[in-house]
Coordinates of N, CA and C in Angstrom, one line a residue:
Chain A
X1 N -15.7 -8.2 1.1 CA -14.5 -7.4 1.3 C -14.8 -6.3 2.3
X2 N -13.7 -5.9 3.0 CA -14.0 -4.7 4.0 C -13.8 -3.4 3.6
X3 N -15.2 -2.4 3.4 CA -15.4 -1.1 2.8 C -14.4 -0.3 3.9
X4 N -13.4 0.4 3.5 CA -12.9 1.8 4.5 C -13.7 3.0 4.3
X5 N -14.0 3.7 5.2 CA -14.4 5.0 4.8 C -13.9 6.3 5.5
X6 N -13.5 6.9 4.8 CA -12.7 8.4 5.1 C -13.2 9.3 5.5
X7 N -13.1 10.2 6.4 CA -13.6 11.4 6.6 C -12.7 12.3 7.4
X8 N -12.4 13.5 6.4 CA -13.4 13.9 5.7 C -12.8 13.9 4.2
X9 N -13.0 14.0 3.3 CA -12.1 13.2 2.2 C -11.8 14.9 1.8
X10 N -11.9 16.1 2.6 CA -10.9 17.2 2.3 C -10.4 17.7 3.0
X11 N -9.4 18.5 3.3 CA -9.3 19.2 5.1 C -8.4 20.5 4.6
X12 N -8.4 21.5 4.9 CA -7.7 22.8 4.5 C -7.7 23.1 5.7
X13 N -6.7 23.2 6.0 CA -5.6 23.9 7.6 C -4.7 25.0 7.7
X14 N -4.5 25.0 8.7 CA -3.8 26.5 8.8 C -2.5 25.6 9.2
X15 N -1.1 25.7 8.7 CA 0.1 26.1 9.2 C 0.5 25.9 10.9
X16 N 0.8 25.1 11.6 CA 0.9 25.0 12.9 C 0.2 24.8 13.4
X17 N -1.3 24.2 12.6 CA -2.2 24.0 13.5 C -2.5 22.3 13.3
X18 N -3.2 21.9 14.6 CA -3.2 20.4 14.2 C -4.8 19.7 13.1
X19 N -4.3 18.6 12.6 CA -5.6 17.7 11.8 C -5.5 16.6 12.5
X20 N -6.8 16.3 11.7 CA -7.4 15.0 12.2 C -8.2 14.3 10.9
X21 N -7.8 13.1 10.6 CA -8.6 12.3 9.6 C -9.4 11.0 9.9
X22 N -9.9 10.7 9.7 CA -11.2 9.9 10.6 C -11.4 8.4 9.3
X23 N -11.6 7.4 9.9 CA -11.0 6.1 9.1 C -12.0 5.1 9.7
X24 N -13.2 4.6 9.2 CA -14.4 3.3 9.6 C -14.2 2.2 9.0
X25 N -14.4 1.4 8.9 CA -14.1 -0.4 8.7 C -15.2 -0.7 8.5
X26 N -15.8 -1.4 7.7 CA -17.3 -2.0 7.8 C -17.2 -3.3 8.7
X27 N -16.5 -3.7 8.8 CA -16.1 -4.8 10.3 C -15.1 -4.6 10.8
X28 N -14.9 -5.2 12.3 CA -13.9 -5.4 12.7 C -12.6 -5.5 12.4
X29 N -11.4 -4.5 12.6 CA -10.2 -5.3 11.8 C -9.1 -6.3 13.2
X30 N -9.6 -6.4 14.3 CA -9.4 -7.2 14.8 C -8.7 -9.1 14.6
X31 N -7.2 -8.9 14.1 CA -7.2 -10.3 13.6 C -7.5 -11.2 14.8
X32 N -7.2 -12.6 13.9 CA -7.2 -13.9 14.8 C -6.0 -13.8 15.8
X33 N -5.1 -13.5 15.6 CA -3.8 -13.4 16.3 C -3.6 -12.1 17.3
X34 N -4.7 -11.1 17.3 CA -5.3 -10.3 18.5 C -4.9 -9.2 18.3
X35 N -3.8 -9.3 17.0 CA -3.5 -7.8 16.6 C -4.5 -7.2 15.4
X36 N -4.5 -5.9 15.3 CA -5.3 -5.1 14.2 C -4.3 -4.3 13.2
X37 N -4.4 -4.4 12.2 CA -3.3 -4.1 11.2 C -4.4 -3.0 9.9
X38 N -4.1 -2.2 11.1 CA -4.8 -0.7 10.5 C -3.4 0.4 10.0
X39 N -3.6 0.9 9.0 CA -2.0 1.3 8.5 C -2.7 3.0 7.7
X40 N -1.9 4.0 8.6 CA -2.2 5.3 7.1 C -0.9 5.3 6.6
X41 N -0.9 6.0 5.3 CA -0.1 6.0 4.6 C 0.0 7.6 3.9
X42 N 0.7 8.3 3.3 CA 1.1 9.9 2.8 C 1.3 9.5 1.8
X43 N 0.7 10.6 0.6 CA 1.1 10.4 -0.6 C 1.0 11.7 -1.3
X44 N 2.6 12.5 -1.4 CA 2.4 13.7 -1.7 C 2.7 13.9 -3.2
X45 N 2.5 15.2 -3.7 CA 2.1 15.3 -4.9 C 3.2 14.3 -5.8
X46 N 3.3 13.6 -6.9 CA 3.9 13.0 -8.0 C 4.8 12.1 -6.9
X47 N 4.8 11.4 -5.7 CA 5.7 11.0 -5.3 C 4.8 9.2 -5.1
X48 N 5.4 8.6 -4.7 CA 4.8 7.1 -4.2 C 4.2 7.5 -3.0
X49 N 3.6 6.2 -2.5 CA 2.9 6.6 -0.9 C 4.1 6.3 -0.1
X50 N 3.9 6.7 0.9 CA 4.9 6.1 2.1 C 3.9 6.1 3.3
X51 N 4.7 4.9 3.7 CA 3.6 4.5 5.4 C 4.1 5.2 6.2
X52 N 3.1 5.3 6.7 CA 3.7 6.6 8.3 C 3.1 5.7 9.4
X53 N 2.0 5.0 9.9 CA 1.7 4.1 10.8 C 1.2 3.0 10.3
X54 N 1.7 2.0 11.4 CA 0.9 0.5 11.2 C 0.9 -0.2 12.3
X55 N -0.3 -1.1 12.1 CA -0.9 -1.5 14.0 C -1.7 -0.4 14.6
X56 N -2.6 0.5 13.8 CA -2.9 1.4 14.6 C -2.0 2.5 15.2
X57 N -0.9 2.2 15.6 CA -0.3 3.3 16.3 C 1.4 3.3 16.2
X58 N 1.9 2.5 15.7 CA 3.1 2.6 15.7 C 3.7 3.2 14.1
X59 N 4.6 3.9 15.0 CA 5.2 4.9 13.7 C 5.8 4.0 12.9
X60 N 6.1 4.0 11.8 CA 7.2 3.3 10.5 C 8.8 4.6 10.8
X61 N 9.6 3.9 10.2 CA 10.7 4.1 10.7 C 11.3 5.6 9.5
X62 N 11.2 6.4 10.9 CA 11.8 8.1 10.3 C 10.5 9.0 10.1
X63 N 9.2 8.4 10.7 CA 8.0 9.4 10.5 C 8.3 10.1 12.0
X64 N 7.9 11.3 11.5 CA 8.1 12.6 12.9 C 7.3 12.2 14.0
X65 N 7.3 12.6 14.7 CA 6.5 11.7 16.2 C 5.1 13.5 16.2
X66 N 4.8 14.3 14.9 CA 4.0 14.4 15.4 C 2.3 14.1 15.0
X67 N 2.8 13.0 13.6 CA 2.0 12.3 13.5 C 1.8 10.8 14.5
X68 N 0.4 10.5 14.5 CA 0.0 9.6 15.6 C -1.0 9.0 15.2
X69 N -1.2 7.4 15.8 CA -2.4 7.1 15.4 C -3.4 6.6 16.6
X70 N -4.6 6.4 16.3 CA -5.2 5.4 17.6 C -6.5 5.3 17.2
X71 N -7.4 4.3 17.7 CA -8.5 4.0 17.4 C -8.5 2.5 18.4
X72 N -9.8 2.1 17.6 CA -9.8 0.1 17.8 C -11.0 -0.1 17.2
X73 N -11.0 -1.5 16.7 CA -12.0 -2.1 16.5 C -12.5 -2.0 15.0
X74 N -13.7 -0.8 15.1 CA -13.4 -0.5 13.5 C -13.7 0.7 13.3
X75 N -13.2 2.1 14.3 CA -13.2 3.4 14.5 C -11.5 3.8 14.5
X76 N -10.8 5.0 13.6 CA -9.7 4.9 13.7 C -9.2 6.1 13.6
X77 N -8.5 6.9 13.9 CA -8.1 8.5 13.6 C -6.3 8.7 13.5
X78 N -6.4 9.5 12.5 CA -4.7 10.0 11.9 C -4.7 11.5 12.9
X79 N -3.9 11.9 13.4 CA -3.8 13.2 13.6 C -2.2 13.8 13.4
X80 N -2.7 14.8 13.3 CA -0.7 15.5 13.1 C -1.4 16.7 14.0
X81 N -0.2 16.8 15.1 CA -0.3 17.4 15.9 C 0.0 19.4 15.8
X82 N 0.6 19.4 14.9 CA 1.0 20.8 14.4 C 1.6 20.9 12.4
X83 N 0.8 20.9 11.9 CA 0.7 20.9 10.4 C 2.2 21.6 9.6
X84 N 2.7 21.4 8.9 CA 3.8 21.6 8.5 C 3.6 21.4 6.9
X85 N 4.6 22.4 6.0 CA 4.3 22.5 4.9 C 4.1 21.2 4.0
X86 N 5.3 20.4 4.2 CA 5.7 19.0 3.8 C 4.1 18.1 3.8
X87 N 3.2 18.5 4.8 CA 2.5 17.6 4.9 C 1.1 17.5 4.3
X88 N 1.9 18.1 2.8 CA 0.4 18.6 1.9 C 0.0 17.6 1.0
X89 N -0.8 16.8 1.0 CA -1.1 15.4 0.4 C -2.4 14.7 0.5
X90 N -2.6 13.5 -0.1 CA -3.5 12.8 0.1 C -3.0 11.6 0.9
X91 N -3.8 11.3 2.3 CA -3.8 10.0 3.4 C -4.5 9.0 2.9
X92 N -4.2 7.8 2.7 CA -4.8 6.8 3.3 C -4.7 5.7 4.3
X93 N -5.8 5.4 4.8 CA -5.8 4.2 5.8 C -6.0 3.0 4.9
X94 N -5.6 2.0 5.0 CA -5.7 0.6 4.6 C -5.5 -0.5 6.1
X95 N -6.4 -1.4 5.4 CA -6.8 -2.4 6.4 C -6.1 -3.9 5.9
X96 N -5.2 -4.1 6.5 CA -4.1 -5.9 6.4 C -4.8 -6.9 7.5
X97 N -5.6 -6.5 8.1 CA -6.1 -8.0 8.4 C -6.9 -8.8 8.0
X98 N -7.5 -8.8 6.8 CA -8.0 -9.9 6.2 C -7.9 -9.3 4.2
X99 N -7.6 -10.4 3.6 CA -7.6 -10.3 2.3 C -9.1 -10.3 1.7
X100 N -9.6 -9.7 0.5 CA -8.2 -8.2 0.0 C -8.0 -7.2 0.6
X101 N -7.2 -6.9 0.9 CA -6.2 -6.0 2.0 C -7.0 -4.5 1.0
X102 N -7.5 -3.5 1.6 CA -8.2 -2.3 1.4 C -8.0 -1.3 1.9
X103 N -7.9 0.1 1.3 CA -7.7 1.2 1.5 C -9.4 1.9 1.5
X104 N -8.7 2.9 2.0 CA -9.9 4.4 2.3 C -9.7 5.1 0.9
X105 N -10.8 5.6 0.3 CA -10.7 6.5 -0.6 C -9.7 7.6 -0.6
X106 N -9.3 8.2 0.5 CA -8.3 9.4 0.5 C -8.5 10.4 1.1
X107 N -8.1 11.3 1.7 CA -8.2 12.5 2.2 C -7.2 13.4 2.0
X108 N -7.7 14.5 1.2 CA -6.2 15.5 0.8 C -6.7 16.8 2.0
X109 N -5.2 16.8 2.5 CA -4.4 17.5 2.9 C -3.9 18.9 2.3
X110 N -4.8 20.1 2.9 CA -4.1 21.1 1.5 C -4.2 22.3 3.0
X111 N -3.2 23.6 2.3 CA -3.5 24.4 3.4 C -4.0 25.4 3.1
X112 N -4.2 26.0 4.2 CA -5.4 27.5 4.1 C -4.9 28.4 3.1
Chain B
X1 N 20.0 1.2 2.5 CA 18.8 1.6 3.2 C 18.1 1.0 1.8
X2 N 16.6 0.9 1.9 CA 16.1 0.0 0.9 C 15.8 0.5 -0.1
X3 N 15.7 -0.2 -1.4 CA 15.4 0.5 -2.6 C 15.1 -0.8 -3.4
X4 N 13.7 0.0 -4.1 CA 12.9 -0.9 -5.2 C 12.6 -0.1 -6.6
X5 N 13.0 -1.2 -7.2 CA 12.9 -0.4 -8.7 C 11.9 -1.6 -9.3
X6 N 10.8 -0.8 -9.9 CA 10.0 -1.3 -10.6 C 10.5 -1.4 -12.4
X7 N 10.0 -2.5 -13.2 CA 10.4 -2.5 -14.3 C 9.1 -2.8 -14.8
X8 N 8.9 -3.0 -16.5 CA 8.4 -3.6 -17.7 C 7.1 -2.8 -17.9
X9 N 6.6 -2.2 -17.1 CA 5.7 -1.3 -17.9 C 5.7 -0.8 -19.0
X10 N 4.4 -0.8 -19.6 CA 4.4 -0.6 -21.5 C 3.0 -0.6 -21.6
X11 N 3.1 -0.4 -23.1 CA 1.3 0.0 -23.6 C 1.2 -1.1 -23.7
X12 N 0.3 -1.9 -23.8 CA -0.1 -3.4 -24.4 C -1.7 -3.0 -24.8
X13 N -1.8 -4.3 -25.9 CA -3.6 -3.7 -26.0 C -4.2 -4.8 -25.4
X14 N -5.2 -4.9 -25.0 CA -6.6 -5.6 -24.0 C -6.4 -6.9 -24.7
X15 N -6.3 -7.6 -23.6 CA -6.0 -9.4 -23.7 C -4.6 -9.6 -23.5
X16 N -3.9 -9.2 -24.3 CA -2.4 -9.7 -24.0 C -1.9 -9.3 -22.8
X17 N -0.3 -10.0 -22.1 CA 0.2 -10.1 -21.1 C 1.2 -9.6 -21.3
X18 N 1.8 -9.1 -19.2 CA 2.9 -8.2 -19.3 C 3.3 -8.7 -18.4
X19 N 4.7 -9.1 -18.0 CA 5.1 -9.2 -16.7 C 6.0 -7.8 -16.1
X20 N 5.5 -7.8 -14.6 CA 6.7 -7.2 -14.2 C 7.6 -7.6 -13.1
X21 N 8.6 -6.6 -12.7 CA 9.5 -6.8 -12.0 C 9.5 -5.9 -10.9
X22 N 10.5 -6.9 -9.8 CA 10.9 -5.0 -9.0 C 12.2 -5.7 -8.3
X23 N 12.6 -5.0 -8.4 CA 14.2 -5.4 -7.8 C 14.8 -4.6 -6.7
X24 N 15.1 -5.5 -5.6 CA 15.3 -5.2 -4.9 C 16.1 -4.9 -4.2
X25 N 17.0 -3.5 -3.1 CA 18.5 -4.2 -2.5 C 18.6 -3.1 -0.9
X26 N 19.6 -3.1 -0.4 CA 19.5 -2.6 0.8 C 18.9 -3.2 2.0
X27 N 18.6 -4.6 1.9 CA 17.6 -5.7 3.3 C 17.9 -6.8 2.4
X28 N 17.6 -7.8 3.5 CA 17.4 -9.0 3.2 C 16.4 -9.2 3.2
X29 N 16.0 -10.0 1.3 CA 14.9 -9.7 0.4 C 14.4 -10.9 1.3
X30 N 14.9 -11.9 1.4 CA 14.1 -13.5 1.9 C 13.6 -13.1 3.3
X31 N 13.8 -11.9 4.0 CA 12.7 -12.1 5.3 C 12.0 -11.4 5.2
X32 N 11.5 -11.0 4.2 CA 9.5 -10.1 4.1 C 9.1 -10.8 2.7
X33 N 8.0 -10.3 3.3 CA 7.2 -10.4 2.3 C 6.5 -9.2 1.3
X34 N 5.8 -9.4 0.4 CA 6.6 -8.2 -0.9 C 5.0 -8.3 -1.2
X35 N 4.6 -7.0 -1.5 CA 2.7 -6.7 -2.5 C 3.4 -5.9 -3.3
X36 N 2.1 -5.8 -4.1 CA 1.8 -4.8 -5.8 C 0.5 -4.3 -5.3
X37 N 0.4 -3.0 -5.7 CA -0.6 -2.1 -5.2 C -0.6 -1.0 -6.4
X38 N -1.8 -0.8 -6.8 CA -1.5 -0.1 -8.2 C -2.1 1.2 -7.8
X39 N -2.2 2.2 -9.1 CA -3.1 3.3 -8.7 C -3.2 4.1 -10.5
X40 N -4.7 3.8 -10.8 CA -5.5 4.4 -11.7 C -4.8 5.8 -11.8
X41 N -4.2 6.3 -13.3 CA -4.3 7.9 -13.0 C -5.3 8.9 -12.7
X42 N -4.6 9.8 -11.3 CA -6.1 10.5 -11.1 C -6.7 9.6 -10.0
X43 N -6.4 8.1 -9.3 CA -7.3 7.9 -8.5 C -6.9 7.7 -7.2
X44 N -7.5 6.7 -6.5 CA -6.5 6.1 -5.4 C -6.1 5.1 -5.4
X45 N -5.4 4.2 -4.5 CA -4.7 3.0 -4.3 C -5.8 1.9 -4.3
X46 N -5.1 1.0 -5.4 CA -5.8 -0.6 -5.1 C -4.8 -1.5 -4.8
X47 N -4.7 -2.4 -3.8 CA -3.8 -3.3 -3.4 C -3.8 -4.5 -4.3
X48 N -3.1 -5.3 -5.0 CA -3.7 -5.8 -6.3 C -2.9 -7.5 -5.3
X49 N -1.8 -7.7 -4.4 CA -1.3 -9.3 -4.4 C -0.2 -8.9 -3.6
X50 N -0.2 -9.7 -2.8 CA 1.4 -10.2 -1.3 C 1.2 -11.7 -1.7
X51 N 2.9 -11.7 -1.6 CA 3.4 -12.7 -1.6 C 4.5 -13.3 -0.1
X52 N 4.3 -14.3 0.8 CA 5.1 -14.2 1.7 C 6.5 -14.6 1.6
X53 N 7.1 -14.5 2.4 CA 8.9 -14.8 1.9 C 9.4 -15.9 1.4
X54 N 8.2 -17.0 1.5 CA 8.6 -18.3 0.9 C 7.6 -18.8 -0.3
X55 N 6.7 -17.8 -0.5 CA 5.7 -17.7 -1.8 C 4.7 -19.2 -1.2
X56 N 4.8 -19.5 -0.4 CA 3.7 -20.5 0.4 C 2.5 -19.6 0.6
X57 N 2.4 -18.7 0.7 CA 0.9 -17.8 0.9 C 1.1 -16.9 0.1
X58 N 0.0 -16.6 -1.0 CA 0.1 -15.4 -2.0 C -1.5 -15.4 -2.0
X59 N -1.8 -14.0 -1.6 CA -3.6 -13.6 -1.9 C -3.8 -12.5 -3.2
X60 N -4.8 -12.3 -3.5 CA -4.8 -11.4 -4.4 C -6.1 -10.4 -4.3
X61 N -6.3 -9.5 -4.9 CA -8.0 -8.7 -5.1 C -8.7 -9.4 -6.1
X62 N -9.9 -9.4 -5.8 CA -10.7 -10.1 -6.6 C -10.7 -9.6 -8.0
X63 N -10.2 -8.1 -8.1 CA -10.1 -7.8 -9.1 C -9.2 -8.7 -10.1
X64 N -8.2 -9.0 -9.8 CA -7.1 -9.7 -10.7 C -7.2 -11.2 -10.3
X65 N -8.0 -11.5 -8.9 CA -7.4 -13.0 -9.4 C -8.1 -14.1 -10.4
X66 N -7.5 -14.4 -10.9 CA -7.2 -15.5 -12.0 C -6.5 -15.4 -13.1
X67 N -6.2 -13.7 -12.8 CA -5.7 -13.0 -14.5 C -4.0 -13.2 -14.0
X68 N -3.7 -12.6 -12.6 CA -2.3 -12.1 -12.6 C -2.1 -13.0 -11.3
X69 N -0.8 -13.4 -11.2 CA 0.3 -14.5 -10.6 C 1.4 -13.3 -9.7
X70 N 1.5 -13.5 -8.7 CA 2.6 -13.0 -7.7 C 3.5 -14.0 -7.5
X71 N 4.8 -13.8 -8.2 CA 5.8 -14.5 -7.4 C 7.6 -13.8 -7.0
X72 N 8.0 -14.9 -6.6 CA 9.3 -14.1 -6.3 C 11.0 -14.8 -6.6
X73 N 11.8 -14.4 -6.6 CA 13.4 -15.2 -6.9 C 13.9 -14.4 -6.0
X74 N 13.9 -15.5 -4.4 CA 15.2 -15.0 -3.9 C 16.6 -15.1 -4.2
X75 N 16.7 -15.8 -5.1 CA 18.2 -15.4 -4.9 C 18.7 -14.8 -6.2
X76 N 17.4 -13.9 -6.6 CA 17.9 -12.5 -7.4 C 17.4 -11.7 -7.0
X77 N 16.9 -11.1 -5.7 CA 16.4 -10.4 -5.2 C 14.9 -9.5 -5.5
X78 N 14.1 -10.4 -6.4 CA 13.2 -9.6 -7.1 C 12.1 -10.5 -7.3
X79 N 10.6 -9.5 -7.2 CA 9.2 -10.4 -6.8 C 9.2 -9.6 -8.7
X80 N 7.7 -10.7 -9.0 CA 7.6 -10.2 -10.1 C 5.7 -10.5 -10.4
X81 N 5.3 -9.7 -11.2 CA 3.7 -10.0 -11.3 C 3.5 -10.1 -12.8
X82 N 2.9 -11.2 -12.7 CA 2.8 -12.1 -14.2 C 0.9 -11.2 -14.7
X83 N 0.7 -10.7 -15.9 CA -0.8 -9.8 -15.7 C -1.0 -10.6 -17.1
X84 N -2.4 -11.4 -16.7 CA -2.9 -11.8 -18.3 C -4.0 -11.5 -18.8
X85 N -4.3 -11.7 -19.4 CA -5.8 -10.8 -19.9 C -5.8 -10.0 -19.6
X86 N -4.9 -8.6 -19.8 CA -5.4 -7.5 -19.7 C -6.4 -6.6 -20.4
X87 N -6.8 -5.8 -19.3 CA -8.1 -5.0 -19.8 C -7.7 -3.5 -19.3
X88 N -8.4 -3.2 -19.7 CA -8.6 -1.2 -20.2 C -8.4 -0.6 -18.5
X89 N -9.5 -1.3 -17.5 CA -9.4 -1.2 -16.4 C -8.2 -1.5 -15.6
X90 N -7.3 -2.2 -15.9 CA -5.8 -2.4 -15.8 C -4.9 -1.2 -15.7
X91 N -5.2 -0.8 -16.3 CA -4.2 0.5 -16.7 C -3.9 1.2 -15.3
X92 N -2.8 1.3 -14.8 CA -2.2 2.2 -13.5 C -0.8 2.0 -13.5
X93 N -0.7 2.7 -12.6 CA 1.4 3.2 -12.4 C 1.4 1.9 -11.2
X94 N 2.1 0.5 -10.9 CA 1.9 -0.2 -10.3 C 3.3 -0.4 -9.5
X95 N 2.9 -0.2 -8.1 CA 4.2 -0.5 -7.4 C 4.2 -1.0 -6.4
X96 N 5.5 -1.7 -5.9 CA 6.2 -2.7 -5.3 C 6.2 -2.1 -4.1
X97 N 6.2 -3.1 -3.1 CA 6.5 -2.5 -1.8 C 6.9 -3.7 -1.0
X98 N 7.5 -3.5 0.0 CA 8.4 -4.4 0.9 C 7.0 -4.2 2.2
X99 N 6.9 -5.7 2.6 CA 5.9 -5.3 4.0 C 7.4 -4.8 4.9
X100 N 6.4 -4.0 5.9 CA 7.0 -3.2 6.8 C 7.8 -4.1 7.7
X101 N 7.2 -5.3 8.1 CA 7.3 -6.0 8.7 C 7.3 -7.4 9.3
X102 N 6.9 -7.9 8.1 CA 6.7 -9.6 8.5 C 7.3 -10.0 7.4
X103 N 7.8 -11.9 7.7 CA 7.5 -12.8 6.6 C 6.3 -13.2 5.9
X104 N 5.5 -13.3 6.5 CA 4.2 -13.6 6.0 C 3.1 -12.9 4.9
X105 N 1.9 -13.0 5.2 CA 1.3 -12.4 4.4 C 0.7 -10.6 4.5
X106 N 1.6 -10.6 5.8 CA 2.0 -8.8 5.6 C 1.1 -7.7 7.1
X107 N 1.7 -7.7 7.4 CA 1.5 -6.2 8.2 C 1.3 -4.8 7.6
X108 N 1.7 -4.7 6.4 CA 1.4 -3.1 6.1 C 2.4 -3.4 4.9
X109 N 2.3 -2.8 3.6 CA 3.3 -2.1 2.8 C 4.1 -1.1 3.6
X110 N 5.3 -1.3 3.3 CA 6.6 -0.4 4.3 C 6.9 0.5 3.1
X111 N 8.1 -0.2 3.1 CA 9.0 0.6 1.9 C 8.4 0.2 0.1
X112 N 8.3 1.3 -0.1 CA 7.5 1.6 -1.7 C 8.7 1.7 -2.9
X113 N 8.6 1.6 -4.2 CA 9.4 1.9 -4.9 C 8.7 2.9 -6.1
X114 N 9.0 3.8 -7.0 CA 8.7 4.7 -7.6 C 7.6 4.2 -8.3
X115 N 7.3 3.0 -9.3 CA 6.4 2.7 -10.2 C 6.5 2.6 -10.6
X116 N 5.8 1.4 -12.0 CA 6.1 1.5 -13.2 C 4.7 1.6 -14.2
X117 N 4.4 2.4 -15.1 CA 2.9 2.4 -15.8 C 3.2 1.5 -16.8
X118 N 1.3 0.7 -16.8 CA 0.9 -0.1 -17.6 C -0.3 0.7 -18.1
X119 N -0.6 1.1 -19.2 CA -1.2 0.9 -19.9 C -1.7 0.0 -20.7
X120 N -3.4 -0.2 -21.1 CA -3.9 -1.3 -21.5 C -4.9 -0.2 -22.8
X121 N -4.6 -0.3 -23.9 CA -5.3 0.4 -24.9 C -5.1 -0.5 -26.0
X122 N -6.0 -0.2 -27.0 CA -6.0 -1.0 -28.5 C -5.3 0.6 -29.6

């Protein structure tokens, strides 16, 4: 199976300032079909997750453009470009190209 | 706009079976494909089975397969996960999601629905 690994699995920010969460693959998520189906996801307090990117970089439909994603291969990074109260949670990345489809342990999102 | 309701969550005790449901509306259910992804109280996400829009490709985590069955009724709009032998380790709030984007066997969980808890205790 392919291990994800998170870093940094805590981050305490300041209010308008930007994060970054950091996402490793123990292989390649490079499918056969040339795409990589690398996905983070938000999960704020008592609520379900919701996807915010998948493919690496494309937003899911109604996430604010100042989350972003990018990476390749099996290095990958979340950023939110200016932090906002809403965005107090735990992230994960999960990896869809090969079964069993696997998540990152987590990284909470809390502010200063 | 889309919405999934999870059903049949209950206490059950270790061994016996529980099915659930999730029902679906707002899209057309027959062009994605549909996972269960659960989550331990207190932990994080396990991706537990996708099924694709014609239930021709269904994978699962090694954790559950042989125990628990993914399938779906299109034309009642709802996937459902058959869990047998359950065990203690079972126990999480389990929920349904719409892939984001494909028929097949999935590009990403999209759209989520609230959950429903299973409990597995004697």
């Amino acid at each position: 199976d392919i291990v994800m690994t998170q870093t940094p699995l805590s981050s305490p920010v300041t209010l308008g300032q930007p994060a970054s969460i950091s996402c490793r693959s123990s292989q390649s998520l490079v499918h056969s079909d040339g795409n990589t189906y690398l996905s983070w996801l938000q999960q704020r307090p008592g609520q379900p997750p919701r996807l915010l990117i998948y493919k690496i970089s494309d937003r899911f439909s109604g996430v604010p453009d100042r989350f972003s994603g990018s990476g390749a291969g099996t290095d990958f990074t979340l950023k939110i470009s200016r932090v906002e109260a809403e965005d107090v949670g735990v992230y994960y990345c999960m990896q869809v190209t090969q079964t069993p489809y696997t998540f990152g342990q987590g990284t909470m999102l809390e502010i200063k | 706009q889309v919405h999934l309701v999870e059903s049949g969550g209950a206490v059950v005790q270790p061994g016996r079976s529980l099915r659930l449901s999730c029902a679906a509306s707002g899209f057309t259910f027959s062009d994605f494909a549909m996972h269960w992804v659960r989550q331990p109280p207190g932990k994080g996400l396990e991706w537990v089975a996708v099924t694709s829009y014609d239930e021709k490709k269904k994978y699962y985590a090694d954790s559950v397969k042989g125990r628990f069955t993914i399938s779906r009724d299109n034309s009642k709009n709802t996937v459902y996960l058959q869990m047998n032998s359950l065990r203690a380790e079972d126990t999480a709030v389990y929920y349904c999601a719409r892939d984001c984007c494909s028929r097949q066997a999935g590009w990403s969980p999209g759209n989520w629905g609230q959950g429903t808890l299973v409990t597995v205790s004697s």
